Amino acid sequence: MATDELAPAPPPAPAAVAPSPAGGDHSPAFSFSIWPPTQRTRDAVVRRLVDTLAGDTILCKRYGAVPAADADPAARAIEAEAFDAAAAATGGAAASVEEGIEALQFYSKEVSRRLLDFVKSRSADAKADPPSEAAEPAS
């Protein structure tokens, strides 16, 4: 048995790293923005709101389900109002990822708050306006 057969393999060569341009300006090949959300994301939020308003959820059990015909326009209004509030709070676009995260958190909280306000007001309106059959005396 030759001694070179037992010698450990040489370590792999380090990967070549391209030098960064002068001034430290890194131009990534990939870029993303947290805020504002894409239209696709906003549409997904609306779909989820419709499911929450009209579906079999704890919110519906407590405050009453919203008919599907009413859930879609309500969900669109809730999302649009929350988006506008978040956009106004951030001045439109976020300058950094951290600001984008803050704007997205604000938007999420606004969606939740407005959803809850909507179902509570709808429930209160339903309690204030009893069905006409109950108001009529029985003969």
PDB file of C-alpha atoms in Angstrom:
ATOM      1  CA  MET A   1       0.000   0.000   0.000  1.00  0.00           C
ATOM      2  CA  ALA A   2       1.511   3.302  -1.039  1.00  0.00           C
ATOM      3  CA  THR A   3       1.563   6.238   1.403  1.00  0.00           C
ATOM      4  CA  ASP A   4      -0.051   8.634  -1.059  1.00  0.00           C
ATOM      5  CA  GLU A   5      -3.220   6.516  -1.000  1.00  0.00           C
ATOM      6  CA  LEU A   6      -3.724   7.304   2.707  1.00  0.00           C
ATOM      7  CA  ALA A   7      -3.037  11.025   2.447  1.00  0.00           C
ATOM      8  CA  PRO A   8      -6.068  13.226   2.992  1.00  0.00           C
ATOM      9  CA  ALA A   9      -7.581  14.884  -0.009  1.00  0.00           C
ATOM     10  CA  PRO A  10      -6.560  18.505  -0.507  1.00  0.00           C
ATOM     11  CA  PRO A  11      -9.137  21.065   0.674  1.00  0.00           C
ATOM     12  CA  PRO A  12     -11.414  22.419  -2.040  1.00  0.00           C
ATOM     13  CA  ALA A  13     -10.372  25.649  -3.655  1.00  0.00           C
ATOM     14  CA  PRO A  14     -12.259  28.688  -2.336  1.00  0.00           C
ATOM     15  CA  ALA A  15     -15.011  30.007  -4.574  1.00  0.00           C
ATOM     16  CA  ALA A  16     -14.078  33.035  -6.565  1.00  0.00           C
ATOM     17  CA  VAL A  17     -15.665  36.188  -5.237  1.00  0.00           C
ATOM     18  CA  ALA A  18     -16.137  39.073  -7.589  1.00  0.00           C
ATOM     19  CA  PRO A  19     -14.788  42.293  -6.154  1.00  0.00           C
ATOM     20  CA  SER A  20     -17.366  44.916  -5.349  1.00  0.00           C
ATOM     21  CA  PRO A  21     -17.282  48.129  -7.323  1.00  0.00           C
ATOM     22  CA  ALA A  22     -15.537  51.129  -5.815  1.00  0.00           C
ATOM     23  CA  GLY A  23     -17.624  52.964  -3.272  1.00  0.00           C
ATOM     24  CA  GLY A  24     -19.327  49.798  -2.012  1.00  0.00           C
ATOM     25  CA  ASP A  25     -22.309  50.177  -4.349  1.00  0.00           C
ATOM     26  CA  HIS A  26     -23.821  46.712  -4.619  1.00  0.00           C
ATOM     27  CA  SER A  27     -26.290  46.286  -7.435  1.00  0.00           C
ATOM     28  CA  PRO A  28     -28.182  43.130  -6.567  1.00  0.00           C
ATOM     29  CA  ALA A  29     -29.515  41.023  -9.381  1.00  0.00           C
ATOM     30  CA  PHE A  30     -32.624  40.527  -7.242  1.00  0.00           C
ATOM     31  CA  SER A  31     -34.574  43.272  -5.542  1.00  0.00           C
ATOM     32  CA  PHE A  32     -37.808  43.287  -3.584  1.00  0.00           C
ATOM     33  CA  SER A  33     -39.990  45.786  -1.857  1.00  0.00           C
ATOM     34  CA  ILE A  34     -42.140  45.069   1.184  1.00  0.00           C
ATOM     35  CA  TRP A  35     -44.264  48.203   0.787  1.00  0.00           C
ATOM     36  CA  PRO A  36     -46.430  48.886  -1.084  1.00  0.00           C
ATOM     37  CA  PRO A  37     -47.870  45.395  -1.565  1.00  0.00           C
ATOM     38  CA  THR A  38     -48.493  44.173  -5.098  1.00  0.00           C
ATOM     39  CA  GLN A  39     -52.004  44.125  -6.507  1.00  0.00           C
ATOM     40  CA  ARG A  40     -51.859  40.333  -6.318  1.00  0.00           C
ATOM     41  CA  THR A  41     -51.219  40.554  -2.565  1.00  0.00           C
ATOM     42  CA  ARG A  42     -54.002  43.071  -2.093  1.00  0.00           C
ATOM     43  CA  ASP A  43     -56.405  40.821  -4.018  1.00  0.00           C
ATOM     44  CA  ALA A  44     -55.411  37.911  -1.765  1.00  0.00           C
ATOM     45  CA  VAL A  45     -56.219  40.042   1.286  1.00  0.00           C
ATOM     46  CA  VAL A  46     -59.658  40.825  -0.173  1.00  0.00           C
ATOM     47  CA  ARG A  47     -60.326  37.121  -0.874  1.00  0.00           C
ATOM     48  CA  ARG A  48     -59.343  36.250   2.689  1.00  0.00           C
ATOM     49  CA  LEU A  49     -61.606  38.972   4.062  1.00  0.00           C
ATOM     50  CA  VAL A  50     -64.535  37.644   2.010  1.00  0.00           C
ATOM     51  CA  ASP A  51     -63.881  34.142   3.370  1.00  0.00           C
ATOM     52  CA  THR A  52     -63.734  35.531   6.907  1.00  0.00           C
ATOM     53  CA  LEU A  53     -66.927  37.571   6.544  1.00  0.00           C
ATOM     54  CA  ALA A  54     -69.050  34.954   4.800  1.00  0.00           C
ATOM     55  CA  GLY A  55     -67.477  31.702   5.978  1.00  0.00           C
ATOM     56  CA  ASP A  56     -67.841  29.527   9.028  1.00  0.00           C
ATOM     57  CA  THR A  57     -65.535  31.503  11.324  1.00  0.00           C
ATOM     58  CA  ILE A  58     -65.526  32.435  14.997  1.00  0.00           C
ATOM     59  CA  LEU A  59     -66.165  36.020  13.955  1.00  0.00           C
ATOM     60  CA  CYS A  60     -69.309  34.952  12.076  1.00  0.00           C
ATOM     61  CA  LYS A  61     -70.498  32.830  14.977  1.00  0.00           C
ATOM     62  CA  ARG A  62     -70.164  35.756  17.339  1.00  0.00           C
ATOM     63  CA  TYR A  63     -71.383  38.640  15.166  1.00  0.00           C
ATOM     64  CA  GLY A  64     -73.267  36.872  12.377  1.00  0.00           C
ATOM     65  CA  ALA A  65     -72.214  35.896   8.873  1.00  0.00           C
ATOM     66  CA  VAL A  66     -72.341  38.437   6.065  1.00  0.00           C
ATOM     67  CA  PRO A  67     -74.158  37.309   2.898  1.00  0.00           C
ATOM     68  CA  ALA A  68     -71.725  36.628   0.049  1.00  0.00           C
ATOM     69  CA  ALA A  69     -73.264  39.421  -2.025  1.00  0.00           C
ATOM     70  CA  ASP A  70     -72.445  41.922   0.743  1.00  0.00           C
ATOM     71  CA  ALA A  71     -69.112  40.391   1.787  1.00  0.00           C
ATOM     72  CA  ASP A  72     -67.189  41.179  -1.421  1.00  0.00           C
ATOM     73  CA  PRO A  73     -67.890  44.937  -1.572  1.00  0.00           C
ATOM     74  CA  ALA A  74     -67.360  45.221   2.189  1.00  0.00           C
ATOM     75  CA  ALA A  75     -64.028  43.378   1.958  1.00  0.00           C
ATOM     76  CA  ARG A  76     -62.882  45.597  -0.913  1.00  0.00           C
ATOM     77  CA  ALA A  77     -63.800  48.730   1.045  1.00  0.00           C
ATOM     78  CA  ILE A  78     -62.049  47.476   4.208  1.00  0.00           C
ATOM     79  CA  GLU A  79     -58.865  46.668   2.287  1.00  0.00           C
ATOM     80  CA  ALA A  80     -58.865  49.933   0.318  1.00  0.00           C
ATOM     81  CA  GLU A  81     -59.405  52.049   3.446  1.00  0.00           C
ATOM     82  CA  ALA A  82     -56.648  50.194   5.305  1.00  0.00           C
ATOM     83  CA  PHE A  83     -54.272  50.564   2.353  1.00  0.00           C
ATOM     84  CA  ASP A  84     -55.009  54.290   2.043  1.00  0.00           C
ATOM     85  CA  ALA A  85     -54.458  54.806   5.779  1.00  0.00           C
ATOM     86  CA  ALA A  86     -51.136  52.960   5.665  1.00  0.00           C
ATOM     87  CA  ALA A  87     -50.035  54.808   2.528  1.00  0.00           C
ATOM     88  CA  ALA A  88     -50.877  58.147   4.141  1.00  0.00           C
ATOM     89  CA  ALA A  89     -48.990  57.185   7.302  1.00  0.00           C
ATOM     90  CA  THR A  90     -45.860  56.258   5.322  1.00  0.00           C
ATOM     91  CA  GLY A  91     -46.052  58.980   2.725  1.00  0.00           C
ATOM     92  CA  GLY A  92     -46.592  56.488  -0.123  1.00  0.00           C
ATOM     93  CA  ALA A  93     -43.474  54.379  -0.556  1.00  0.00           C
ATOM     94  CA  ALA A  94     -41.098  53.147   2.129  1.00  0.00           C
ATOM     95  CA  ALA A  95     -37.510  54.354   1.904  1.00  0.00           C
ATOM     96  CA  SER A  96     -36.064  51.276   3.600  1.00  0.00           C
ATOM     97  CA  VAL A  97     -36.984  47.683   4.339  1.00  0.00           C
ATOM     98  CA  GLU A  98     -37.562  48.616   7.997  1.00  0.00           C
ATOM     99  CA  GLU A  99     -40.016  51.356   7.006  1.00  0.00           C
ATOM    100  CA  GLY A 100     -41.694  48.890   4.650  1.00  0.00           C
ATOM    101  CA  ILE A 101     -42.113  46.383   7.465  1.00  0.00           C
ATOM    102  CA  GLU A 102     -43.604  49.077   9.700  1.00  0.00           C
ATOM    103  CA  ALA A 103     -46.014  50.106   6.937  1.00  0.00           C
ATOM    104  CA  LEU A 104     -47.038  46.493   6.345  1.00  0.00           C
ATOM    105  CA  GLN A 105     -47.666  46.000  10.076  1.00  0.00           C
ATOM    106  CA  PHE A 106     -49.747  49.179  10.161  1.00  0.00           C
ATOM    107  CA  TYR A 107     -51.727  47.985   7.102  1.00  0.00           C
ATOM    108  CA  SER A 108     -52.341  44.587   8.707  1.00  0.00           C
ATOM    109  CA  LYS A 109     -53.568  46.155  11.942  1.00  0.00           C
ATOM    110  CA  GLU A 110     -55.807  48.541  10.006  1.00  0.00           C
ATOM    111  CA  VAL A 111     -57.357  45.653   8.062  1.00  0.00           C
ATOM    112  CA  SER A 112     -58.057  43.786  11.314  1.00  0.00           C
ATOM    113  CA  ARG A 113     -59.410  46.847  13.109  1.00  0.00           C
ATOM    114  CA  ARG A 114     -61.679  47.832  10.216  1.00  0.00           C
ATOM    115  CA  LEU A 115     -62.924  44.254   9.819  1.00  0.00           C
ATOM    116  CA  LEU A 116     -63.856  44.090  13.482  1.00  0.00           C
ATOM    117  CA  ASP A 117     -65.489  47.539  13.365  1.00  0.00           C
ATOM    118  CA  PHE A 118     -67.529  46.441  10.340  1.00  0.00           C
ATOM    119  CA  VAL A 119     -68.870  43.226  11.880  1.00  0.00           C
ATOM    120  CA  LYS A 120     -69.589  44.945  15.209  1.00  0.00           C
ATOM    121  CA  SER A 121     -71.511  47.783  13.553  1.00  0.00           C
ATOM    122  CA  ARG A 122     -73.418  45.310  11.391  1.00  0.00           C
ATOM    123  CA  SER A 123     -74.293  43.262  14.471  1.00  0.00           C
ATOM    124  CA  ALA A 124     -75.393  46.376  16.377  1.00  0.00           C
ATOM    125  CA  ASP A 125     -77.540  47.480  13.421  1.00  0.00           C
ATOM    126  CA  ALA A 126     -79.186  44.048  13.289  1.00  0.00           C
ATOM    127  CA  LYS A 127     -79.980  44.208  17.022  1.00  0.00           C
ATOM    128  CA  ALA A 128     -81.347  47.757  16.708  1.00  0.00           C
ATOM    129  CA  ASP A 129     -83.660  46.770  13.823  1.00  0.00           C
ATOM    130  CA  PRO A 130     -85.579  43.692  15.009  1.00  0.00           C
ATOM    131  CA  PRO A 131     -87.356  41.640  12.335  1.00  0.00           C
ATOM    132  CA  SER A 132     -90.825  42.962  11.505  1.00  0.00           C
ATOM    133  CA  GLU A 133     -92.498  39.617  12.355  1.00  0.00           C
ATOM    134  CA  ALA A 134     -91.360  39.885  15.960  1.00  0.00           C
ATOM    135  CA  ALA A 135     -92.748  43.424  16.272  1.00  0.00           C
ATOM    136  CA  GLU A 136     -96.268  42.406  15.187  1.00  0.00           C
ATOM    137  CA  PRO A 137     -98.586  41.102  17.899  1.00  0.00           C
ATOM    138  CA  ALA A 138     -99.731  37.524  17.518  1.00  0.00           C
ATOM    139  CA  SER A 139    -103.465  37.036  16.829  1.00  0.00           C
TER     140      SER A 139
END
